Coordinates of C-alpha atoms in Angstrom, one line a residue:
M1 CA 29.2 40.9 31.8
T2 CA 27.7 41.4 35.2
R3 CA 27.8 38.5 37.8
L4 CA 24.0 38.4 37.6
T5 CA 24.6 38.0 33.8
R6 CA 26.9 35.2 34.1
L7 CA 24.8 33.4 36.5
I8 CA 21.7 33.6 33.9
A9 CA 24.0 32.5 31.1
L10 CA 25.4 29.6 33.0
G11 CA 21.7 28.6 34.1
C12 CA 21.0 28.5 30.4
I13 CA 24.0 26.6 29.4
T14 CA 23.2 24.0 32.3
A15 CA 19.7 23.8 31.1
L16 CA 20.6 23.0 27.7
L17 CA 23.0 20.5 29.0
A18 CA 20.3 18.8 30.9
L19 CA 17.9 18.8 27.8
P20 CA 18.8 15.3 26.8
Q21 CA 18.3 13.9 30.1
I22 CA 14.8 15.5 30.3
Q23 CA 13.9 13.9 26.9
A24 CA 15.4 10.5 28.0
H25 CA 13.1 10.6 30.8
A26 CA 9.9 12.0 29.4
Q27 CA 8.3 8.6 29.5
D28 CA 8.8 8.3 33.1
K29 CA 6.5 11.2 33.8
I30 CA 3.4 8.9 32.9
S31 CA 2.4 5.6 34.2
A32 CA 3.2 2.4 32.7
A33 CA -0.6 1.8 32.2
E34 CA -0.7 4.8 30.3
A35 CA 2.4 4.4 28.4
R36 CA 1.0 0.9 27.3
A37 CA -2.2 2.5 26.1
I38 CA -0.4 5.1 24.0
A39 CA 2.2 2.8 22.7
K40 CA -0.7 0.3 21.3
E41 CA -2.4 3.6 19.7
A42 CA 1.0 4.9 18.2
Y43 CA 1.8 1.4 17.0
I44 CA -1.3 1.1 15.2
Y45 CA -1.3 4.3 13.8
G46 CA 2.4 4.1 12.8
Y47 CA 2.8 0.4 11.4
P48 CA 1.5 1.0 8.0
M49 CA 3.8 3.9 7.6
V50 CA 6.8 2.0 8.6
D51 CA 5.7 -0.9 6.4
G52 CA 5.3 1.3 3.5
Y53 CA 8.8 2.9 4.1
R54 CA 10.4 -0.6 4.3
I55 CA 9.2 -1.1 0.6
Q56 CA 10.1 2.5 -0.5
Y57 CA 13.7 2.1 1.0
G58 CA 14.1 -1.3 -1.1
Y59 CA 12.6 0.6 -4.2
F60 CA 14.4 3.9 -4.2
V61 CA 17.1 3.9 -1.7
D62 CA 19.1 0.5 -1.4
K63 CA 20.9 -0.2 -4.5
T64 CA 21.7 -3.7 -3.4
D65 CA 18.0 -4.7 -2.9
P66 CA 16.9 -7.1 -5.6
E67 CA 13.6 -4.9 -5.7
Y68 CA 15.4 -1.8 -6.2
K69 CA 13.8 0.3 -9.2
G70 CA 16.0 3.4 -9.3
Q71 CA 16.2 7.2 -7.8
W72 CA 13.7 9.3 -6.7
N73 CA 11.7 11.7 -8.9
E74 CA 12.2 9.4 -12.0
I75 CA 9.7 7.0 -13.5
H76 CA 10.6 3.3 -13.4
N77 CA 8.8 1.0 -15.7
I78 CA 8.5 -2.6 -15.1
P79 CA 7.7 -3.9 -18.5
R80 CA 6.3 -7.5 -17.2
V81 CA 3.7 -8.5 -14.6
Y82 CA 4.6 -9.8 -11.3
T83 CA 5.6 -13.2 -10.6
P84 CA 6.5 -15.4 -7.5
E85 CA 10.2 -14.2 -7.5
D86 CA 8.7 -10.6 -6.7
K87 CA 8.4 -10.6 -2.9
A88 CA 8.7 -7.0 -1.5
V89 CA 4.9 -6.3 -1.8
Q90 CA 2.2 -8.3 -0.4
T91 CA -0.7 -9.6 -2.8
P92 CA 0.6 -7.8 -6.0
N93 CA -1.7 -8.2 -8.9
S94 CA -0.2 -9.8 -12.0
D95 CA -2.3 -8.4 -14.9
T96 CA -1.3 -4.8 -15.0
P97 CA 2.5 -4.2 -15.5
Y98 CA 3.6 -1.2 -13.1
S99 CA 5.4 1.8 -13.3
F100 CA 6.8 3.5 -9.9
I101 CA 7.8 6.9 -9.0
G102 CA 9.1 7.6 -5.5
A103 CA 8.2 11.5 -5.0
D104 CA 10.2 13.8 -3.0
L105 CA 8.4 17.2 -3.2
R106 CA 10.5 18.9 -0.6
A107 CA 12.2 21.3 -3.1
E108 CA 9.4 21.8 -5.6
P109 CA 6.3 20.3 -7.5
L110 CA 6.6 17.3 -10.0
V111 CA 4.7 17.3 -13.5
L112 CA 3.5 13.9 -14.8
T113 CA 3.0 13.8 -18.3
V114 CA 1.1 10.8 -20.0
P115 CA 0.4 10.0 -23.7
E116 CA -2.6 9.5 -25.4
I117 CA -3.8 5.8 -24.2
P118 CA -5.9 4.0 -26.6
E119 CA -9.4 3.7 -26.2
G120 CA -10.6 0.4 -24.4
R121 CA -7.4 0.0 -22.5
Y122 CA -7.4 0.9 -18.8
Y123 CA -4.6 2.6 -17.1
S124 CA -4.4 4.4 -13.7
I125 CA -2.0 6.6 -11.4
Q126 CA -2.3 5.8 -7.7
F127 CA -1.1 8.5 -5.5
I128 CA -0.1 7.4 -2.0
D129 CA 1.2 9.5 0.8
A130 CA 3.5 8.4 3.6
Y131 CA 0.5 7.7 5.8
T132 CA -0.4 5.3 3.3
F133 CA -3.7 7.0 2.4
N134 CA -4.6 7.0 -1.6
F135 CA -5.2 10.7 -1.7
A136 CA -5.7 11.0 -5.3
Y137 CA -6.1 9.3 -8.7
A138 CA -5.6 9.9 -12.4
G139 CA -6.3 7.6 -15.5
S140 CA -8.9 6.2 -17.4
R141 CA -11.8 6.6 -14.7
T142 CA -10.8 10.1 -13.4
T143 CA -8.9 11.9 -16.1
G144 CA -9.7 10.1 -19.3
N145 CA -7.2 8.5 -21.6
E146 CA -6.2 11.6 -23.6
A147 CA -2.6 12.9 -23.4
G148 CA -1.9 15.8 -20.7
S149 CA 0.1 17.0 -17.8
I150 CA -0.8 16.9 -14.1
M151 CA 1.2 18.6 -11.1
L152 CA 1.7 17.0 -7.8
A153 CA 2.8 19.5 -5.1
G154 CA 4.0 19.0 -1.6
P155 CA 2.2 20.2 1.7
N156 CA 4.2 23.5 1.9
W157 CA 3.4 24.7 -1.9
N158 CA 1.4 27.7 -2.4
G159 CA 0.7 28.9 -6.1
E160 CA -1.5 29.1 -8.9
K161 CA -2.0 26.3 -11.5
P162 CA 0.6 26.7 -13.9
Q163 CA -0.3 27.1 -17.9
G164 CA -0.3 23.7 -19.5
I165 CA -1.3 21.8 -16.3
K166 CA -4.8 19.9 -16.4
K167 CA -4.8 19.2 -12.8
V168 CA -3.2 20.1 -9.4
I169 CA -2.9 17.5 -6.9
Q170 CA -1.5 18.3 -3.5
S171 CA -0.3 15.9 -1.0
E172 CA -0.1 16.1 3.0
T173 CA 3.5 14.5 2.9
E174 CA 6.7 15.4 1.5
I175 CA 7.7 11.9 0.4
N176 CA 5.0 9.9 -1.7
V177 CA 4.8 6.8 -3.9
L178 CA 3.1 7.0 -7.2
I179 CA 2.0 3.5 -8.8
Y180 CA 1.1 3.3 -12.5
R181 CA -0.8 0.4 -13.8
T182 CA -1.1 -0.2 -17.6
Q183 CA -3.7 -2.9 -18.6
L184 CA -2.0 -6.1 -20.5
F185 CA -4.6 -7.8 -22.6
D186 CA -2.4 -11.0 -23.0
P187 CA 1.3 -12.1 -23.4
S188 CA 1.3 -10.9 -26.9
D189 CA 0.3 -7.5 -26.2
I190 CA 3.5 -6.7 -24.0
D191 CA 5.2 -4.6 -26.6
N192 CA 2.1 -2.1 -26.9
V193 CA 2.3 -1.7 -23.0
K194 CA 6.1 -1.0 -23.3
K195 CA 5.4 1.6 -25.9
I196 CA 2.7 3.3 -23.7
Q197 CA 5.2 3.2 -20.5
A198 CA 8.0 4.8 -22.6
G199 CA 5.6 7.6 -23.0
Y200 CA 5.1 8.2 -19.2
K201 CA 7.3 11.3 -18.3
V202 CA 7.9 13.0 -15.0
E203 CA 10.3 16.1 -14.4
P204 CA 10.4 19.2 -11.8
L205 CA 8.1 21.9 -12.2
S206 CA 10.9 24.4 -13.1
S207 CA 12.1 22.0 -15.8
F208 CA 8.5 21.8 -17.6
L209 CA 8.2 25.7 -17.3
G210 CA 11.8 26.4 -18.5
T211 CA 12.6 28.3 -15.5
A212 CA 15.6 28.2 -12.9
A213 CA 15.5 25.3 -10.6
P214 CA 15.1 26.0 -6.9
T215 CA 17.5 25.2 -4.4
P216 CA 17.9 21.4 -4.0
A217 CA 16.6 20.0 -0.7
P218 CA 19.2 18.6 1.8
A219 CA 20.2 14.9 1.1
I220 CA 18.3 12.7 3.3
D221 CA 20.1 10.3 5.8
Y222 CA 17.7 7.4 5.4
I223 CA 17.2 5.1 8.4
K224 CA 17.7 1.6 7.6
P225 CA 14.3 -0.4 8.0
I226 CA 13.7 -3.5 9.6
S227 CA 11.9 -6.7 8.3
Q228 CA 8.5 -7.5 8.4
E229 CA 9.0 -9.9 11.1
E230 CA 10.9 -7.6 13.1
Q231 CA 8.3 -5.2 12.8
K232 CA 6.1 -7.2 14.8
S233 CA 7.8 -6.9 18.0
S234 CA 10.9 -4.5 17.8
L235 CA 10.8 -1.2 19.5
E236 CA 12.7 0.3 16.5
V237 CA 9.3 0.7 14.9
F238 CA 8.9 3.7 16.9
T239 CA 12.5 5.1 15.8
I240 CA 11.5 4.7 12.1
L241 CA 8.0 6.4 12.8
N242 CA 9.6 9.4 14.1
F243 CA 12.0 9.3 11.0
I244 CA 8.9 9.5 8.6
L245 CA 7.0 11.8 10.6
Q246 CA 9.7 14.6 9.9
F247 CA 8.5 14.6 6.2
S248 CA 4.7 14.3 7.2
P249 CA 3.5 17.9 8.8
T250 CA 0.9 17.4 11.4
V251 CA -2.5 17.9 9.9
P252 CA -5.2 19.8 12.2
S253 CA -7.2 16.5 12.8
E254 CA -3.9 14.8 14.4
K255 CA -3.0 17.9 16.7
E256 CA -4.3 16.2 19.8
L257 CA -3.1 12.6 18.7
M258 CA 0.4 14.2 18.1
E259 CA 0.3 15.6 21.6
R260 CA -0.6 12.5 23.2
F261 CA 2.1 10.5 21.2
A262 CA 4.8 13.2 22.5
K263 CA 4.1 11.9 26.1
I264 CA 6.0 8.8 24.9
G265 CA 8.7 10.4 23.0
I266 CA 7.1 9.8 19.5
G267 CA 6.8 12.8 17.0
A268 CA 8.4 14.5 14.1
G269 CA 12.0 15.9 15.5
K270 CA 12.0 13.7 18.6
T271 CA 14.3 10.8 19.4
F272 CA 13.2 7.6 20.6
D273 CA 15.7 5.3 21.8
P274 CA 14.5 2.0 23.2
K275 CA 17.8 1.4 24.9
K276 CA 17.0 4.3 27.3
L277 CA 13.8 3.1 28.5
S278 CA 13.6 1.9 32.0
P279 CA 12.7 -2.0 32.3
E280 CA 9.1 -1.0 33.4
M281 CA 8.6 1.3 30.3
K282 CA 10.1 -1.3 27.8
K283 CA 7.7 -3.7 29.3
A284 CA 4.7 -1.4 28.8
F285 CA 5.6 -0.7 25.2
E286 CA 6.1 -4.2 24.6
E287 CA 2.7 -5.0 26.0
G288 CA 1.0 -2.3 24.0
M289 CA 2.3 -3.8 20.8
V290 CA 1.1 -7.3 21.9
D291 CA -2.4 -5.5 22.6
A292 CA -2.3 -4.3 19.1
W293 CA -1.7 -7.6 17.5
K294 CA -4.7 -9.1 19.5
E295 CA -6.9 -6.4 18.0
F296 CA -5.2 -7.0 14.5
S297 CA -6.3 -10.7 15.0
D298 CA -9.7 -9.8 15.5
G299 CA -9.8 -7.3 12.6
A300 CA -8.5 -10.1 10.3
K301 CA -11.0 -12.4 11.0
L302 CA -13.8 -9.9 10.3
L303 CA -11.8 -9.1 7.0
A304 CA -11.9 -12.8 6.4
E305 CA -15.6 -13.1 7.2
G306 CA -16.3 -10.0 4.9
K307 CA -17.6 -8.1 7.8
I308 CA -14.8 -5.7 7.0
T309 CA -14.2 -5.3 3.3
A310 CA -11.2 -4.1 1.2
G311 CA -13.2 -1.1 0.2
D312 CA -13.3 0.0 3.8
V313 CA -9.5 -0.3 4.6
F314 CA -8.3 1.8 1.4
G315 CA -9.0 5.2 0.6
T316 CA -8.5 8.8 1.4
R317 CA -8.0 10.3 4.8
A318 CA -11.6 11.7 4.6
S319 CA -13.3 8.8 3.3
M320 CA -11.7 6.6 5.9
K321 CA -12.4 9.3 8.7
N322 CA -9.0 8.9 10.1
N323 CA -9.6 5.1 10.9
Y324 CA -6.2 3.9 11.7
F325 CA -7.1 0.5 12.5
Y326 CA -8.6 0.0 9.1
R327 CA -5.3 1.5 7.6
W328 CA -3.2 -1.2 9.6
L329 CA -5.5 -3.9 8.4
A330 CA -4.7 -2.7 4.6
T331 CA -1.0 -3.9 5.3
I332 CA -2.4 -7.4 4.3
G333 CA -2.4 -6.1 0.7
I334 CA -0.7 -2.8 1.2
W335 CA -1.2 0.0 -1.4
G336 CA -4.3 -1.8 -2.7
N337 CA -6.6 0.6 -4.5
S338 CA -9.7 2.5 -3.2
K339 CA -12.9 0.9 -4.1
H340 CA -14.2 3.3 -6.8
E341 CA -10.9 2.3 -8.7
A342 CA -10.8 -1.4 -7.9
M343 CA -12.8 -3.5 -5.7
Y344 CA -11.1 -6.6 -3.9
P345 CA -13.6 -9.2 -2.8
I346 CA -11.4 -11.6 -0.8
Y347 CA -11.8 -15.3 -0.5
F348 CA -10.3 -16.8 2.6
T349 CA -12.8 -19.5 3.2
D350 CA -15.1 -21.6 1.4
A351 CA -19.0 -21.6 1.3
S352 CA -19.1 -23.6 4.6
G353 CA -16.6 -21.2 6.4
Q354 CA -13.6 -23.5 6.2
K355 CA -10.2 -21.8 5.5
L356 CA -9.2 -22.5 2.0
N357 CA -6.4 -25.0 1.6
G358 CA -4.7 -26.6 -1.4
A359 CA -5.4 -30.2 0.2
N360 CA -8.8 -29.7 -1.3
R361 CA -10.3 -28.8 -4.6
Y362 CA -12.8 -26.0 -5.1
T363 CA -15.0 -24.4 -7.8
L364 CA -15.9 -20.7 -8.2
H365 CA -19.2 -20.5 -10.5
F366 CA -20.5 -17.5 -12.0
P367 CA -24.1 -17.9 -13.2
K368 CA -24.9 -16.6 -16.9
G369 CA -24.8 -13.0 -16.8
K370 CA -23.4 -12.4 -13.5
L371 CA -19.6 -12.0 -14.2
P372 CA -17.9 -9.4 -12.0
P373 CA -19.4 -6.2 -13.3
A374 CA -16.2 -4.0 -14.6
H375 CA -15.9 -1.0 -16.7
A376 CA -12.3 -2.1 -17.2
F377 CA -11.8 -5.8 -16.3
W378 CA -11.8 -8.3 -13.7
S379 CA -9.3 -10.9 -12.3
L380 CA -8.9 -13.6 -9.7
T381 CA -5.4 -14.0 -8.2
M382 CA -4.0 -17.0 -6.2
Y383 CA -1.8 -15.9 -3.0
Q384 CA 0.1 -18.6 -0.8
L385 CA -0.5 -18.0 3.0
P386 CA 0.9 -16.8 5.4
E387 CA 3.2 -14.7 2.8
S388 CA 0.4 -13.4 0.6
L389 CA 2.7 -13.8 -2.3
L390 CA 2.0 -15.3 -5.9
V391 CA 2.2 -19.1 -6.2
A392 CA 4.7 -21.1 -8.7
N393 CA 2.8 -23.8 -10.6
P394 CA 3.5 -26.0 -13.9
I395 CA 1.6 -23.6 -15.9
D396 CA 3.1 -20.3 -14.9
R397 CA -0.7 -18.9 -14.2
Y398 CA -0.9 -16.9 -11.4
L399 CA -4.2 -15.5 -12.1
I400 CA -7.5 -15.8 -14.4
N401 CA -9.0 -12.7 -15.7
S402 CA -11.6 -11.5 -18.2
P403 CA -9.3 -10.9 -21.2
M404 CA -8.8 -14.6 -21.0
L405 CA -12.5 -15.5 -21.5
P406 CA -12.3 -16.3 -25.1
D407 CA -10.0 -19.1 -24.4
M408 CA -12.1 -20.3 -21.6
K409 CA -14.7 -23.0 -21.5
M410 CA -18.2 -21.9 -20.6
D411 CA -20.9 -24.1 -19.0
D412 CA -23.6 -25.5 -20.9
D413 CA -26.2 -22.9 -19.5
G414 CA -23.8 -20.0 -20.6
G415 CA -22.3 -19.7 -16.9
L416 CA -18.4 -19.9 -16.1
T417 CA -17.0 -22.4 -13.5
L418 CA -13.3 -22.0 -12.5
Y419 CA -11.2 -24.8 -11.0
I420 CA -9.2 -23.7 -8.0
Q421 CA -6.9 -26.7 -6.8
H422 CA -3.4 -27.8 -6.6
E423 CA -3.6 -30.4 -9.4
S424 CA -4.8 -30.1 -12.6
P425 CA -8.3 -30.7 -13.4
G426 CA -7.4 -32.5 -16.7
K427 CA -6.1 -31.1 -19.9
N428 CA -9.6 -30.4 -21.1
M429 CA -10.4 -28.1 -18.4
E430 CA -7.1 -26.4 -17.8
S431 CA -8.1 -23.0 -19.5
N432 CA -10.4 -22.7 -16.4
W433 CA -7.9 -24.0 -13.8
L434 CA -6.4 -21.5 -11.2
P435 CA -3.6 -23.4 -9.5
A436 CA -3.2 -23.4 -5.9
P437 CA -0.2 -24.2 -3.6
K438 CA -0.4 -27.3 -1.4
G439 CA -1.4 -25.8 2.0
P440 CA -3.2 -22.4 2.9
F441 CA -4.1 -19.9 0.3
S442 CA -6.4 -16.9 -0.1
S443 CA -7.8 -15.6 -3.7
Y444 CA -8.3 -11.8 -4.4
L445 CA -11.1 -11.0 -6.9
R446 CA -10.1 -7.6 -8.4
I447 CA -12.6 -5.6 -10.3
Y448 CA -11.2 -2.6 -11.9
W449 CA -13.2 0.5 -12.4
P450 CA -16.3 -1.3 -10.8
K451 CA -19.8 -0.7 -12.2
P452 CA -22.4 0.7 -9.6
D453 CA -23.9 -2.7 -9.3
A454 CA -20.6 -3.7 -7.7
L455 CA -20.2 -0.8 -5.5
T456 CA -23.8 -0.6 -4.4
G457 CA -24.1 -4.4 -3.5
K458 CA -26.6 -5.3 -6.0
W459 CA -24.1 -7.6 -7.6
N460 CA -22.2 -10.0 -4.8
P461 CA -19.4 -12.4 -5.6
P462 CA -20.4 -16.0 -5.6
P463 CA -19.0 -18.3 -2.9
V464 CA -16.0 -20.7 -3.3
K465 CA -17.3 -24.2 -3.0
Q466 CA -15.6 -27.3 -2.0
V467 CA -15.5 -30.1 -4.3
P468 CA -16.4 -33.4 -2.3

């Protein structure tokens, strides 16, 4: 080796040794004001992904978590409806027993097989990527109730649709969550739901085709999530975001966004260490997060006023036009359905604009012929605030839904009046009672497989009125 070659080699080694220091001080190359603005943008972008990962970690990774369901790439049926004891997911529904799959598509696609679902019973499979976009659906509305198999492939899969596969669905991310909802008509119907759930099947494509399995993907060293409360202020949000982004190849529409995020150390393969930030930069990041929450507060107010609807904040990347702020607002009820699958008119206030509170009594009146227009069914569910969780009550009723109509009392004019209050309205009207907590609450009206009148606004939900 010549002296020149040795010097070049020594220079390369020196440069490599200096690389961590270069990365550690990358943020120092931009002003605190620019770092604050980018941190705000990256926080709005990344919060839903971090919150979704928090739930997935509890469901499919942490065996000590009371919400743990089981391994990745297996289907996990929950043969019951949600109760106040279920606390991992905000605003869960309690009228369609769930099944879950945590889908790791790095090695090969998965094949989902469903049995024939009896006519008149609604079911759906919601496909949610790491970005928290609802990128696809299967089920009564989209693929019908007949038996069949669907293939779910990751972003790097290339190939033709295999024989025996009804439909191929491709995700932008390697890690996804799938949520099955199977309609329960009433408590006595639960054994029928269990039978349907037992017919749901998931397997690797190689198993479905009877071919040799590919080399397994490397084991993932999962980063531990932080709590919802910590997500509001901890800079570890960005560390977790970087972890998630390694399973989320950059899409063309986000190339410039990721280049901007890279200025503050955010991106797939990047190391973000809050402890290495200068005091000035740490302050800039924290102020960016505060700025984001101020904007969230304004958006939540518009959501409560109905100026932004649930139909605006859930959907595909294309339908939402990469609206990351709306995607963040959706964490109020994370993993909710897109509007064509289910609509969610939300009640935060009464007819006079006052926030709902169990210290008061309310009615919700549907005139004759004006019940929520659904191809499948509708429900009204109670949530205690600020947790957005189901409410424990003496009659163990967390919702009222259309399958309950035969047992409910109709008004003399053929309409329907629901009583929303903490105390019983009296034994003769308990069939129409939706129990409320003592304090603040919200109520979500769900319309599964909404009819055109609901989608176009020809039908609008009636207001909740306070009883004097």
